[in-house]
Structure formats: structure tokens, C-alpha cells
CSV table of C-alpha atoms in Angstrom, one decimal:
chain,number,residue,atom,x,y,z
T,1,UNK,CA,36.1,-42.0,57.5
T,2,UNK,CA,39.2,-41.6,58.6
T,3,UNK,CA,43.4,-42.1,56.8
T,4,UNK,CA,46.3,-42.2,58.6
T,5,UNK,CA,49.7,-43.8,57.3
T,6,UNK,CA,52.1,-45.0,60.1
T,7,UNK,CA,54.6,-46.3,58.5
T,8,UNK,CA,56.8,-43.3,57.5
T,9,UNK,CA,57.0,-39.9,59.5
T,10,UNK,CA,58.2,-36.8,59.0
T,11,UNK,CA,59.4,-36.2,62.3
T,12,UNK,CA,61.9,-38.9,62.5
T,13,UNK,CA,65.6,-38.2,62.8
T,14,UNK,CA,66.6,-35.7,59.7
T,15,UNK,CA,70.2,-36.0,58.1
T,16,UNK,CA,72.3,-33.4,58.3
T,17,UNK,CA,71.9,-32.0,55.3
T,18,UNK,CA,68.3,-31.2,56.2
T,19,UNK,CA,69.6,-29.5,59.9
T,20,UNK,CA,70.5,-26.4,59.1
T,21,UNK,CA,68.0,-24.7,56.7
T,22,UNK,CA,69.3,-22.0,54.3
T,23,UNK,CA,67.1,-19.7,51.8
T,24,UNK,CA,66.4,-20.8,48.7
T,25,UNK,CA,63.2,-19.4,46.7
T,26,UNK,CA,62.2,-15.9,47.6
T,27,UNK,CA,58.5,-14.7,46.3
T,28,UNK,CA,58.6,-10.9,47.3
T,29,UNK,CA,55.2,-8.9,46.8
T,30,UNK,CA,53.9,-10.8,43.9
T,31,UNK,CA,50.8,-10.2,41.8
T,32,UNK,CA,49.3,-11.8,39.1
T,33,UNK,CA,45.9,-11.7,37.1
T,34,UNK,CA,44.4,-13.3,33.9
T,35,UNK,CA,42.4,-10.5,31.5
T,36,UNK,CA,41.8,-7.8,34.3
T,37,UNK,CA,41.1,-10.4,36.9
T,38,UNK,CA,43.4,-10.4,40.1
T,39,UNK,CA,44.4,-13.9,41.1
T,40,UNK,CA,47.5,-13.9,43.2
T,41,UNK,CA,47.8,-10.2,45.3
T,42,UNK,CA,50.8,-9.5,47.2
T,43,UNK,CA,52.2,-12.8,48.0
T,44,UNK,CA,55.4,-13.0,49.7
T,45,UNK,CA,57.0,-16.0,51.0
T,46,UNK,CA,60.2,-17.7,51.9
T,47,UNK,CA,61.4,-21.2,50.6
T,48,UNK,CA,64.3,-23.1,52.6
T,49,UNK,CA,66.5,-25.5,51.2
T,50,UNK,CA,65.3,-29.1,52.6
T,51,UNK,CA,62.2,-28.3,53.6
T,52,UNK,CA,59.1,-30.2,52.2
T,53,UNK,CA,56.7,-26.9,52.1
T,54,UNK,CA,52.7,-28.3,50.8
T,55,UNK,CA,50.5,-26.1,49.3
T,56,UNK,CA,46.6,-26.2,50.3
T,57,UNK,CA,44.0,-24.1,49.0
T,58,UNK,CA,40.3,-24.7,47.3
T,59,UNK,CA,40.2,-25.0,43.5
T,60,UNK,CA,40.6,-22.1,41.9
T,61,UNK,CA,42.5,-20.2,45.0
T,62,UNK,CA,46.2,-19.5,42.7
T,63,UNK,CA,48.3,-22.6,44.0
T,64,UNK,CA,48.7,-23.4,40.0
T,65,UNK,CA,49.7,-19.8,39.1
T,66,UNK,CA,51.6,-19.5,42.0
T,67,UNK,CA,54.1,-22.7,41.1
T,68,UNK,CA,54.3,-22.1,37.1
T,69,UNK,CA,55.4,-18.3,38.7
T,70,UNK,CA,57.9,-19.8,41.0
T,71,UNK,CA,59.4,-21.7,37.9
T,72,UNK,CA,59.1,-18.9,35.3
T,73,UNK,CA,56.4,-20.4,33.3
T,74,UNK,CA,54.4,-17.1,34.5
T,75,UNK,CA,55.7,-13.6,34.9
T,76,UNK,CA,54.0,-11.3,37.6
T,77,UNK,CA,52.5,-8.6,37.1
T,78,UNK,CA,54.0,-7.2,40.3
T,79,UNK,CA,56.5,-8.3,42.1
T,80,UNK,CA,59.6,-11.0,41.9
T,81,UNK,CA,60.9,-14.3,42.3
T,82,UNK,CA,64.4,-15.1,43.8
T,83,UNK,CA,66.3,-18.4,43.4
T,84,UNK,CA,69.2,-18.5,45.4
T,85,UNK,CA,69.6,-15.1,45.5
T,86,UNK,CA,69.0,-14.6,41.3
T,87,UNK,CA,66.2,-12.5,39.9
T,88,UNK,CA,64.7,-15.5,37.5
T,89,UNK,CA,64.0,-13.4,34.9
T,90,UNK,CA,67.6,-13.3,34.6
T,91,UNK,CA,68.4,-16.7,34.8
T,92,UNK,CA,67.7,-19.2,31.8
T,93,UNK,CA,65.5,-22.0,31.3
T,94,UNK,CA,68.6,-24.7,31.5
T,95,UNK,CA,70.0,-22.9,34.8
T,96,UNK,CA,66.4,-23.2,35.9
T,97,UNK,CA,65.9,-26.6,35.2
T,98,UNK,CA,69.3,-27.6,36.5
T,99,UNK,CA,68.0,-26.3,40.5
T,100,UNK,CA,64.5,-26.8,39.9
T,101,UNK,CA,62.3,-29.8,38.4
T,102,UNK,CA,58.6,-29.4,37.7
T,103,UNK,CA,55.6,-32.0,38.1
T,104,UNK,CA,52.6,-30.9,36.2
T,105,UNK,CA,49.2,-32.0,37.1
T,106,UNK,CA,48.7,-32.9,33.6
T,107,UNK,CA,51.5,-34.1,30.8
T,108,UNK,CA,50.2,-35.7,27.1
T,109,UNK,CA,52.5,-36.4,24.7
T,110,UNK,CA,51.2,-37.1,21.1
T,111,UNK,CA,54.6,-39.1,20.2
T,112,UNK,CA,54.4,-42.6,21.5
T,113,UNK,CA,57.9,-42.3,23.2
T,114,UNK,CA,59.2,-45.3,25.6
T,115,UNK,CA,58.9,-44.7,29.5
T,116,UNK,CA,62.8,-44.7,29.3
T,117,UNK,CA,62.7,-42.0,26.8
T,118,UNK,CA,60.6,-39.9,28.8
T,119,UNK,CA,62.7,-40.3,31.9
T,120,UNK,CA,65.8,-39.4,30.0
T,121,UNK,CA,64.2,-36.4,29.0
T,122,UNK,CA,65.1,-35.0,32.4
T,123,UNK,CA,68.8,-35.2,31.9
T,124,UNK,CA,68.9,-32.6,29.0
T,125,UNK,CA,69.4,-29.7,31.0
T,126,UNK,CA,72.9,-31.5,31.3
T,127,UNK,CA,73.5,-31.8,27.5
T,128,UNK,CA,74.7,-29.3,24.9
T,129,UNK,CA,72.5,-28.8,22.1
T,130,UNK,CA,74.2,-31.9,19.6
T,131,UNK,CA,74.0,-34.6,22.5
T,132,UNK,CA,73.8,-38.4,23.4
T,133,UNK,CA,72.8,-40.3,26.4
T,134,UNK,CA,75.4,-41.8,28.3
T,135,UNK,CA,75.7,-44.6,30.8
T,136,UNK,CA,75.3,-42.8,33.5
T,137,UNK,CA,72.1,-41.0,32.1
T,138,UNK,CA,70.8,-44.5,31.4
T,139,UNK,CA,71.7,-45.3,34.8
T,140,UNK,CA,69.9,-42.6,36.6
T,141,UNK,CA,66.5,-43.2,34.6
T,142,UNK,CA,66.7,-46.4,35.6
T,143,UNK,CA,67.0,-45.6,39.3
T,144,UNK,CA,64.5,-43.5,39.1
T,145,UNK,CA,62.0,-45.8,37.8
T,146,UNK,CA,63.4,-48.3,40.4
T,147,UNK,CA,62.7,-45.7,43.1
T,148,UNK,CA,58.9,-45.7,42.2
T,149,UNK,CA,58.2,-49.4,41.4
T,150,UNK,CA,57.7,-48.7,37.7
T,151,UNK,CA,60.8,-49.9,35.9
T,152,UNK,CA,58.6,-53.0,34.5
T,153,UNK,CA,57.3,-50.2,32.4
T,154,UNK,CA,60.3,-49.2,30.9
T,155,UNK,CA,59.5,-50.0,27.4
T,156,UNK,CA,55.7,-49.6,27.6
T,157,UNK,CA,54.9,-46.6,25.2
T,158,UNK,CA,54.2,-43.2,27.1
T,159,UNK,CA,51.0,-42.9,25.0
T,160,UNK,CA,49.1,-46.2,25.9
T,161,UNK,CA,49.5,-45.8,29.9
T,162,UNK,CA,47.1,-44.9,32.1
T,163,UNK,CA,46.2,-41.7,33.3
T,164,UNK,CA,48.3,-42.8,37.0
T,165,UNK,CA,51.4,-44.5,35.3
T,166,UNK,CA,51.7,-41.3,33.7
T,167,UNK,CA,51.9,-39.0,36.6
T,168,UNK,CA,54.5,-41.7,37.7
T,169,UNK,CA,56.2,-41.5,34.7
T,170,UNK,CA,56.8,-37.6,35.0
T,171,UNK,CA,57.5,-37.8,38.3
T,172,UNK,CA,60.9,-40.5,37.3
T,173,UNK,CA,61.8,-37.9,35.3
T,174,UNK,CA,61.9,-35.3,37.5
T,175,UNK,CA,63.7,-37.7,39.6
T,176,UNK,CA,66.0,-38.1,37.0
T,177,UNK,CA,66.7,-34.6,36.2
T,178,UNK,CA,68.9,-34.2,39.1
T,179,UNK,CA,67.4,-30.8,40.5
T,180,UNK,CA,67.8,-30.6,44.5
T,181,UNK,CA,64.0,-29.2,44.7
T,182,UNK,CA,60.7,-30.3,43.1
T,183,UNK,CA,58.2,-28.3,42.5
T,184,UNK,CA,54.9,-30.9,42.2
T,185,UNK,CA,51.1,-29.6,41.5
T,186,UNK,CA,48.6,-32.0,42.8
T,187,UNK,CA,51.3,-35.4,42.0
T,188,UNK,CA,48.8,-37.4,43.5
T,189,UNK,CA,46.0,-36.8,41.5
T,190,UNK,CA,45.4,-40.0,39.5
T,191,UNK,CA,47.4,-42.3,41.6
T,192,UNK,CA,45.9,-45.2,43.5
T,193,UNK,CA,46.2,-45.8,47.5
T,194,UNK,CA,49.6,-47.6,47.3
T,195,UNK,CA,50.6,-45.4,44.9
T,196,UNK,CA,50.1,-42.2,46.4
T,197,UNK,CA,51.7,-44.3,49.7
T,198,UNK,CA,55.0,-44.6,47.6
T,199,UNK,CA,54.8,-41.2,46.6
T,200,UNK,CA,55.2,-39.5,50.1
T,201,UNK,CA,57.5,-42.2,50.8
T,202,UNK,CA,59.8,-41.1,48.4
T,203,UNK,CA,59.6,-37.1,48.9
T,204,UNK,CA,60.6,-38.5,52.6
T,205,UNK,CA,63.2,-40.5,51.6
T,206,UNK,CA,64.6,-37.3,49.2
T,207,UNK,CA,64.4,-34.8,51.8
T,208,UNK,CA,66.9,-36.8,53.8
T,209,UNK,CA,69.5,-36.6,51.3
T,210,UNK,CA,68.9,-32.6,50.9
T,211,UNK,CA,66.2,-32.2,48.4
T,212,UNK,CA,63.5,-29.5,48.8
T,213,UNK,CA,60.0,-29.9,47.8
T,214,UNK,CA,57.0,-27.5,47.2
T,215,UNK,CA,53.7,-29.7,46.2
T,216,UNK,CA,49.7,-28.6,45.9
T,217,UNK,CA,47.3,-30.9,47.2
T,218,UNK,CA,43.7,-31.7,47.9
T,219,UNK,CA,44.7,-33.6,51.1
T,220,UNK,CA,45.4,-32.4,54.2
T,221,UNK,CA,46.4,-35.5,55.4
T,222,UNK,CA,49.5,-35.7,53.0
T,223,UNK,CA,50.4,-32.6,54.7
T,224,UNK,CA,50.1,-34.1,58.2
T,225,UNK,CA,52.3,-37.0,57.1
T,226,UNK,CA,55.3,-35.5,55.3
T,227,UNK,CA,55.7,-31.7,55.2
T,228,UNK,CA,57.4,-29.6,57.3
T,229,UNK,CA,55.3,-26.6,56.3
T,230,UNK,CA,52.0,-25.7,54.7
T,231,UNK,CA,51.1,-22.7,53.2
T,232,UNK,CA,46.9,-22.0,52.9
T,233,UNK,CA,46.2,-20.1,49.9
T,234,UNK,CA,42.5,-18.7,49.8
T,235,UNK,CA,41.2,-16.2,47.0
T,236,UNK,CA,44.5,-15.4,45.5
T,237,UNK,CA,46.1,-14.4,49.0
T,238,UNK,CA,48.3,-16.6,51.8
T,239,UNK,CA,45.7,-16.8,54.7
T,240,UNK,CA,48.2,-18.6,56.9
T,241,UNK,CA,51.6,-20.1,56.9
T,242,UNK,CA,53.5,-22.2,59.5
T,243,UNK,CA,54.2,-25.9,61.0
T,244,UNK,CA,51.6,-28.3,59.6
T,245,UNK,CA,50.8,-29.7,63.3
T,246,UNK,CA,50.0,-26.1,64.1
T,247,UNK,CA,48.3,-24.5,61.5
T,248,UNK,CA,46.5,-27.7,59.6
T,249,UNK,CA,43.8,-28.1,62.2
T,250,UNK,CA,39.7,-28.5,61.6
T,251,UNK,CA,39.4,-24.6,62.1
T,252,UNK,CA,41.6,-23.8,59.5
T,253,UNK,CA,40.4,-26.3,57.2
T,254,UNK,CA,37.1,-24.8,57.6
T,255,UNK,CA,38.2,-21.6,56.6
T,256,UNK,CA,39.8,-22.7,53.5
T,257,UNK,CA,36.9,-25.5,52.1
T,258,UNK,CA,34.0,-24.7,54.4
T,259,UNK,CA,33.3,-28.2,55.4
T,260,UNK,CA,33.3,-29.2,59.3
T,261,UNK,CA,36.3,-31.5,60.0
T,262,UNK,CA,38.6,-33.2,63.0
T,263,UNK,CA,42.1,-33.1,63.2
T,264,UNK,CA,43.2,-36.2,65.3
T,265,UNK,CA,46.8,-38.0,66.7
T,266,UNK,CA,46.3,-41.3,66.8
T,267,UNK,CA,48.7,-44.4,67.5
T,268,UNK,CA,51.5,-41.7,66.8
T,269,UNK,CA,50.1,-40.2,63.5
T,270,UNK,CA,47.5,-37.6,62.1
T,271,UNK,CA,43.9,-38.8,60.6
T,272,UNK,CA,41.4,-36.4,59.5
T,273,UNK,CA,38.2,-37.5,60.2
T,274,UNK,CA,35.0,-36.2,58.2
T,275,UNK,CA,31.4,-35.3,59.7
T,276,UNK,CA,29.8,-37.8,61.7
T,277,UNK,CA,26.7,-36.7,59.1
T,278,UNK,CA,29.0,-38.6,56.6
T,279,UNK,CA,29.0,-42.0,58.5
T,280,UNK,CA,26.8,-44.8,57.5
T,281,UNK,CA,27.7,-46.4,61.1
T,282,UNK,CA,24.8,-47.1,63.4
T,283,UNK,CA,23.8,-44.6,66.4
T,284,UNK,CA,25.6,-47.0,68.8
T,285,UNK,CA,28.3,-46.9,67.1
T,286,UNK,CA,28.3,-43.4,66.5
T,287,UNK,CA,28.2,-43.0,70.3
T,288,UNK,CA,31.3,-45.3,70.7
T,289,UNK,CA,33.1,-43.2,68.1
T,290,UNK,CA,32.0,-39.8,69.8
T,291,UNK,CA,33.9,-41.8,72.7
T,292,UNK,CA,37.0,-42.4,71.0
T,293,UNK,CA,36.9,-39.2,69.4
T,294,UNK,CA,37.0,-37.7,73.1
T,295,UNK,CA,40.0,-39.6,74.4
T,296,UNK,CA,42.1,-39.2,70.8
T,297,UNK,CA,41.9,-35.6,70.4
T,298,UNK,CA,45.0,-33.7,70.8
T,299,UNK,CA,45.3,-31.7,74.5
């Protein structure tokens, strides 16, 4: 079982605006905890601008508490969080949300607003408090829709999507909002193949004009494909941090999941493979795979 996209890579030639990387989010010696219990202790870290920075870690490990910190959803307990220099706590939400969109891993929304309407709502960190939608706001929801193949539901009400559409919908608007970094937990959780295909395509595409993205995921291989960096999060601590070809590998993966995989290049691109107890293939197949496994592993 094994996924690999070839189409896209993250290696390929960067613009300029991606070249020279300046700091940008600064987590210095933060804790959290929920009702006595510990579950982020000591985390420090280091965001650049343009880099696309993913987030892996088990469920339950902090990656959650650790973005809605970042954003200032969550205040430490211990500890601070730096944009650009700023202490958050004394920035506001607008100034926030005019350098910084977020991505939930859930949105609901009991009002059965229009797609369009729920793109839009990304431009109001622009708008003083009596304000109307422009052109140009109309304009930009639109490309953003355009940008993720979903502008045919534009009028479709927000409510009667499915769970996927939505997480597509949320992420237009963030798209829309105009913030040069996106903060995204678990975007492709609910999204199909393609869909999920689009999605790194996209965050690619972005981070060649400048933007800078921190996501959670479930999938190493999402890592592999488009970030620059990962950052392992295990039991409320950062357990290692560094280039994804040199730190996502089946030893570390082990370490964070405790399940036995292989870290492969193939054909030019990454593909992580599960246990050959996994594969319904017959034993002389098996044997051709051990083969190919051999000759495809990284030196």
C-alpha cells in the first residue's frame, strides 16, 4: 500500500520571495494544560516567513492546542507567542486576522448562508464595523473558489454541503482573507483523493508567491510532498524538528504512532509503504516486492 504524488514537488525552483527566509512566529517556552492536566510543556519553536512547516503527532499529542495558541484562541499558561516581533496578547483579533488565517478541523454554521457569503466572511478583518462588500471583495471570493475548483457551489447553501465541500469552503475563505500565512488543522480530513491532491497543490502554488503555512496532519506523505519542515509532537513535547527528507523516516514514524513503516524515493518522489503483514499480495509477489523494496530504498 503505497501513495506517492508526482506531479507537484516541493523542491522545485522557489520564487524569490520564498529565498530568503525571515522570522515570523516565535513560540518561546510555552505551556499549557486543561483542569490540572499538562498538555503542551516547554515548547519553543521558530516560524519563518514562506516556509510550509507540517505538524505530525498521534491524536491527542497537543498539535490542536498548539495552533489555537499560536492564533490566540488559547493563552499559555507559561510562556509566549511572538508574531513578527509582537507579544499577541497585545495585538488584536483584526491585526491577527489581517497576518494570520485559520482552518479549523471542524466549522458548522446553523444559518444557511451562500458559499459566497461564507468566503466573503474572510474579508472582514478589512472592513470597519458599518461595512459593505465591494467589487474587489467579490472578486477575490470568487478567485478563491476558482482556485479550489468549487466556484459551481457558489450559491449552494453552507448548511446542505457535505462534510468535504465544507472544509473546502473554509479553506476559500481563508484564501480570501488575504493573510500571508495559514495556519490549517488536519485540512484534509474529509476530503476525497483529488481533493486532498488540489489541496497540496495549492499550499505549493501559495508558497511561491510568499505565503507561509503551518498545517496538522495524519499523513506523512503530505509532509514528504510539500513541506519544507515537520515538526513531531509526542505527549505534549516537540520530539524532533527539521527537513522532512531527514527527519520523516520509518524510525521516527515509529516513535511517534508505534506502527512499523518504510520511507521510500521512488520515480523522483516519497511513498510510505505499510507492513508487508498488511498486504493481501501472494508470497511470490511479496518476494518480488521485498525485491523492489531493496533496490528503491534511499542509500
Amino acid at each position: 500500500m503505497a501513495y506517492r504524488y508526482p506531479v507537484f514537488c516541493r523542491n522545485s525552483e522557489k520564487s524569490e520571495a520564498r529565498m530568503e527566509l525571515k522570522p515570523h512566529i516565535a513560540v518561546k517556552n510555552v505551556s499549557f494544560g486543561y483542569t490540572g492536566k499538562l498538555v503542551l510543556e516547554n515548547i519553543n519553536l521558530h516560524i519563518n516567513a514562506g516556509e510550509i512547516v507540517t505538524l505530525l503527532g498521534p491524536n491527542g499529542c497537543g498539535k490542536s492546542t498548539l495552533i489555537k495558541i499560536i492564533i490566540g484562541l488559547l493563552r499559555p499558561v507559561h510562556g509566549s507567542v511572538f508574531l513578527n516581533g509582537n507579544d499577541i496578547t497585545g495585538l488584536s483579533s483584526k491585526t491577527i486576522a489581517r497576518q494570520i488565517a485559520y482552518v479549523p478541523q471542524i466549522h458548522r454554521s446553523s444559518f444557511p448562508y451562500s458559499v459566497t457569503d461564507i468566503v466573503l466572511m474572510g474579508r472582514i478583518p478589512h472592513k470597519t464595523f458599518f461595512y459593505r462588500y465591494s467589487d474587489d471583495d467579490m472578486a477575490i471570493a470568487q478567485d478563491a473558489l476558482g482556485r479550489l475548483s468549487i466556484s459551481h457551489l457558489s450559491e449552494r447553501p453552507y448548511t446542505e454541503l457535505s462534510g468535504g465541500e465544507r472544509q473546502l469552503a473554509i479553506i476559500a475563505r481563508a484564501i480570501a482573507q488575504g493573510a500571508k500565512t495559514l495556519i490549517m488543522d488536519e485540512p484534509a480530513s474529509g476530503l476525497d483523493y483529488g481533493n486532498q491532491l488540489r489541496l497540496l497543490e495549492q499550499i505549493i502554488n501559495l508558497s511561491r508567491t510568499g505565503y507561509t503555512f503551518i498545517k496538522s496532519t495524519h499523513s506523512p506523505e503530505h509532509a514528504l510532498w510539500v513541506a519544507d519542515r515537520a515538526i513531531m509532537i509526542k505527549g505534549g513535547a516537540v520530539v524532533a524538528d527539521g527537513k522532512c527528507d531527514d527527519i520523516v523516516n520509518s524510525e521516527n514514524l515509529f516513535h511517534l504512532y508505534n506502527v512499523k513503516v518504510d520511507v521510500m524515493r521512488v520515480n523522483g518522489s516519497f511513498c510510505v509503504c505499510a507492513p508487508q503483514a498488511m498486504c493481501r499480495c501472494s508470497p511470490g509477489e511479496k518476494e518480488q516486492q521485498n525485491k523492489c523494496s531493496t533496490s528503491s530504498a534511499p542509500a
